[in-house]
Coordinates of C-alpha atoms in Angstrom, one line a residue:
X18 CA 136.7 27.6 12.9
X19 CA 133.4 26.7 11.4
X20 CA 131.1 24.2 12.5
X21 CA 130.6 21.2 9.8
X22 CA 126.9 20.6 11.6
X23 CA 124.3 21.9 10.1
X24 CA 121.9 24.5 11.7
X25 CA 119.2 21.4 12.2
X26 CA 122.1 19.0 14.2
X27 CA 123.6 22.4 16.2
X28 CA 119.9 24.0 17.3
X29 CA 119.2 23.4 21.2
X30 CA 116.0 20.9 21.3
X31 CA 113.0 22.7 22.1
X32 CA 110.0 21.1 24.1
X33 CA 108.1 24.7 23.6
X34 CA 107.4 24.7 20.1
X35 CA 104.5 22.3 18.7
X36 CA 103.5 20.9 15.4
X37 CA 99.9 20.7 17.0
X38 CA 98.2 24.1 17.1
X39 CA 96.6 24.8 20.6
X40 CA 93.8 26.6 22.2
X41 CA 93.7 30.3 22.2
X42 CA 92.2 30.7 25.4
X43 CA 94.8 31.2 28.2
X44 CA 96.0 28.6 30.5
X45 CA 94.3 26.0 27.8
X46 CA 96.9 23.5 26.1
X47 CA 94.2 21.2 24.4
X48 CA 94.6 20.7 20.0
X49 CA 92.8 23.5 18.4
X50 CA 89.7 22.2 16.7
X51 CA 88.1 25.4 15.4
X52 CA 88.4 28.9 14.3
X53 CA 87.0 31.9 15.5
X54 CA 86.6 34.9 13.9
X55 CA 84.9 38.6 14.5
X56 CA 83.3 39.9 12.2
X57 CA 83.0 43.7 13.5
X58 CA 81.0 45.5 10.8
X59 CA 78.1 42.7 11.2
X60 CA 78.4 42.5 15.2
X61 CA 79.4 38.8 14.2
X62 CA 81.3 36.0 15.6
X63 CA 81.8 32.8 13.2
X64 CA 83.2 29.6 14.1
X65 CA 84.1 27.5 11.6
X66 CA 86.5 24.4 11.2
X67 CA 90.4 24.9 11.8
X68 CA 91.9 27.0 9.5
X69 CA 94.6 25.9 7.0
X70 CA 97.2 28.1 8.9
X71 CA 97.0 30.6 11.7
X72 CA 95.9 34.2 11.4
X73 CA 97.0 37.2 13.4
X74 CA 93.3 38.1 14.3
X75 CA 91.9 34.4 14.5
X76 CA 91.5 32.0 17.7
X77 CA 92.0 28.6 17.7
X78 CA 89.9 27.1 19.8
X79 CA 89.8 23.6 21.7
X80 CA 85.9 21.4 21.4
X81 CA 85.3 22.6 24.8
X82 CA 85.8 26.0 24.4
X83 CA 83.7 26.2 20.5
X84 CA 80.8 24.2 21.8
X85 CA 80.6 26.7 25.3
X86 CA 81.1 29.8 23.0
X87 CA 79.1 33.2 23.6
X88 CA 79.2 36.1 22.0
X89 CA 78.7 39.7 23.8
X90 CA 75.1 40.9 24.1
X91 CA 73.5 41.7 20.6
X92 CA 76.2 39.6 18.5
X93 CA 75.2 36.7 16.5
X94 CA 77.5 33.8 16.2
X95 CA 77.4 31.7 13.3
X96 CA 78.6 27.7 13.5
X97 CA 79.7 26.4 10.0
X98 CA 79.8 22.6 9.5
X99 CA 83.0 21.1 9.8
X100 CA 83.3 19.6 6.1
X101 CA 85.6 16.9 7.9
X102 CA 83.0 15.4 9.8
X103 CA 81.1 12.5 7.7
X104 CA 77.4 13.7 7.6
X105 CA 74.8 11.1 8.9
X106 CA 72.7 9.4 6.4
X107 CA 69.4 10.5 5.8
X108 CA 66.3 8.1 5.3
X109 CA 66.8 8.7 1.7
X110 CA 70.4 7.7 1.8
X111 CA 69.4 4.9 3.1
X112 CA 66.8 3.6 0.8
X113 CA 69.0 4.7 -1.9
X114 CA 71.5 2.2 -0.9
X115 CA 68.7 -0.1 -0.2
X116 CA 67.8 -0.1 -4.1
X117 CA 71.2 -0.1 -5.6
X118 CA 71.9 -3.2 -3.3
X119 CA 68.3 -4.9 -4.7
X120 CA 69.6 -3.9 -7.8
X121 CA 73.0 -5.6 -7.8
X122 CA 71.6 -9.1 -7.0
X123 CA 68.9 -8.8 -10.0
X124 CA 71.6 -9.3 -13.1
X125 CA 72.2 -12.7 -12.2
X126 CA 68.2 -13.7 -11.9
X127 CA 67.8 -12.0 -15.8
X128 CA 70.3 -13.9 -17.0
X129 CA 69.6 -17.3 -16.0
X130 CA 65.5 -16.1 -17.2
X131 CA 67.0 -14.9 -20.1
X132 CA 68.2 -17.8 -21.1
X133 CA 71.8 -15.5 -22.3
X134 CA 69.2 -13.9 -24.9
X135 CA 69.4 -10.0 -25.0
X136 CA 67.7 -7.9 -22.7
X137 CA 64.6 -6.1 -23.9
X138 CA 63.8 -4.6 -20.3
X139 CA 65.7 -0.9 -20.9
X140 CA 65.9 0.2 -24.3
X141 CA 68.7 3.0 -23.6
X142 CA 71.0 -0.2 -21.9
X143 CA 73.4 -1.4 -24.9
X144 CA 75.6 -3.4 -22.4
X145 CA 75.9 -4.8 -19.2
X146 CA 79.3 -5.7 -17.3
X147 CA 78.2 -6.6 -13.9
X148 CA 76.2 -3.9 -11.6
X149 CA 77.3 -1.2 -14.5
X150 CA 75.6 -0.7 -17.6
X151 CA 76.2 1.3 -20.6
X152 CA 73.4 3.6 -22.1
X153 CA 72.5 4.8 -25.1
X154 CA 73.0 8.1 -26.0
X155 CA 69.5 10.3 -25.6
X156 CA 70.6 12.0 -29.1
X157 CA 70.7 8.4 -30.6

């Protein structure tokens, strides 16, 4: 007789298999944060974020185990930025934001100085909507 259950409802429940990939390093069960990867030719080592899937001759590795890694004696390890991890702002950043904020309370002041006239200030601005304005083209 054949079973009307699918192979999903009729497979024995397994607590061994994970969705989360772990740490290479044995007797370590912690989520994999990084790969590692030898690079043999270039007596390299490179650690770099978690790759998309696992490779046969990668290692996943936990944060503990990426920030305390070595490489054998006259190896170089490289550490690539984790493109996930939101960079801090730099002092130019920072007054960036600074100026665009100054910027966005200044429409209102020009327009009740104005007097709702047009604005002379930028010749390239045609319009204004807002903080956004619409330029002239250079070619025009």
């Amino acid at each position: 007789m054949e079973s009307r259950r699918g192979p999903l409802k009729s497979a024995v429940p397994s607590n061994i298999v994970s969705l989360v990939r772990r740490c290479s390093r044995t007797a370590c069960g912690r989520p994999a944060v990084a790969t590692l990867t030898y690079v043999y030719a270039d007596s390299t080592a490179v650690l770099g974020p978690l790759a998309t899937y696992a490779e046969p001759h990668c290692y996943d590795l936990c944060a503990e185990h990426s920030e305390r890694l070595t490489a054998p004696r006259g190896w170089e390890v490289v550490r690539l930025l984790d493109g996930s991890a939101p960079a801090r702002p730099s002092g130019d950043d920072l007054e960036a934001l600074a100026n665009a904020v100054r910027e966005a309370a200044r429409p209102q002041e020009r327009a009740a100085g104005a007097g709702g006239g047009a604005r002379t200030a930028d010749p390239m601005e045609v319009a204004r909507r807002g903080h956004l304005r619409v330029l002239r083209s250079p070619d025009n």
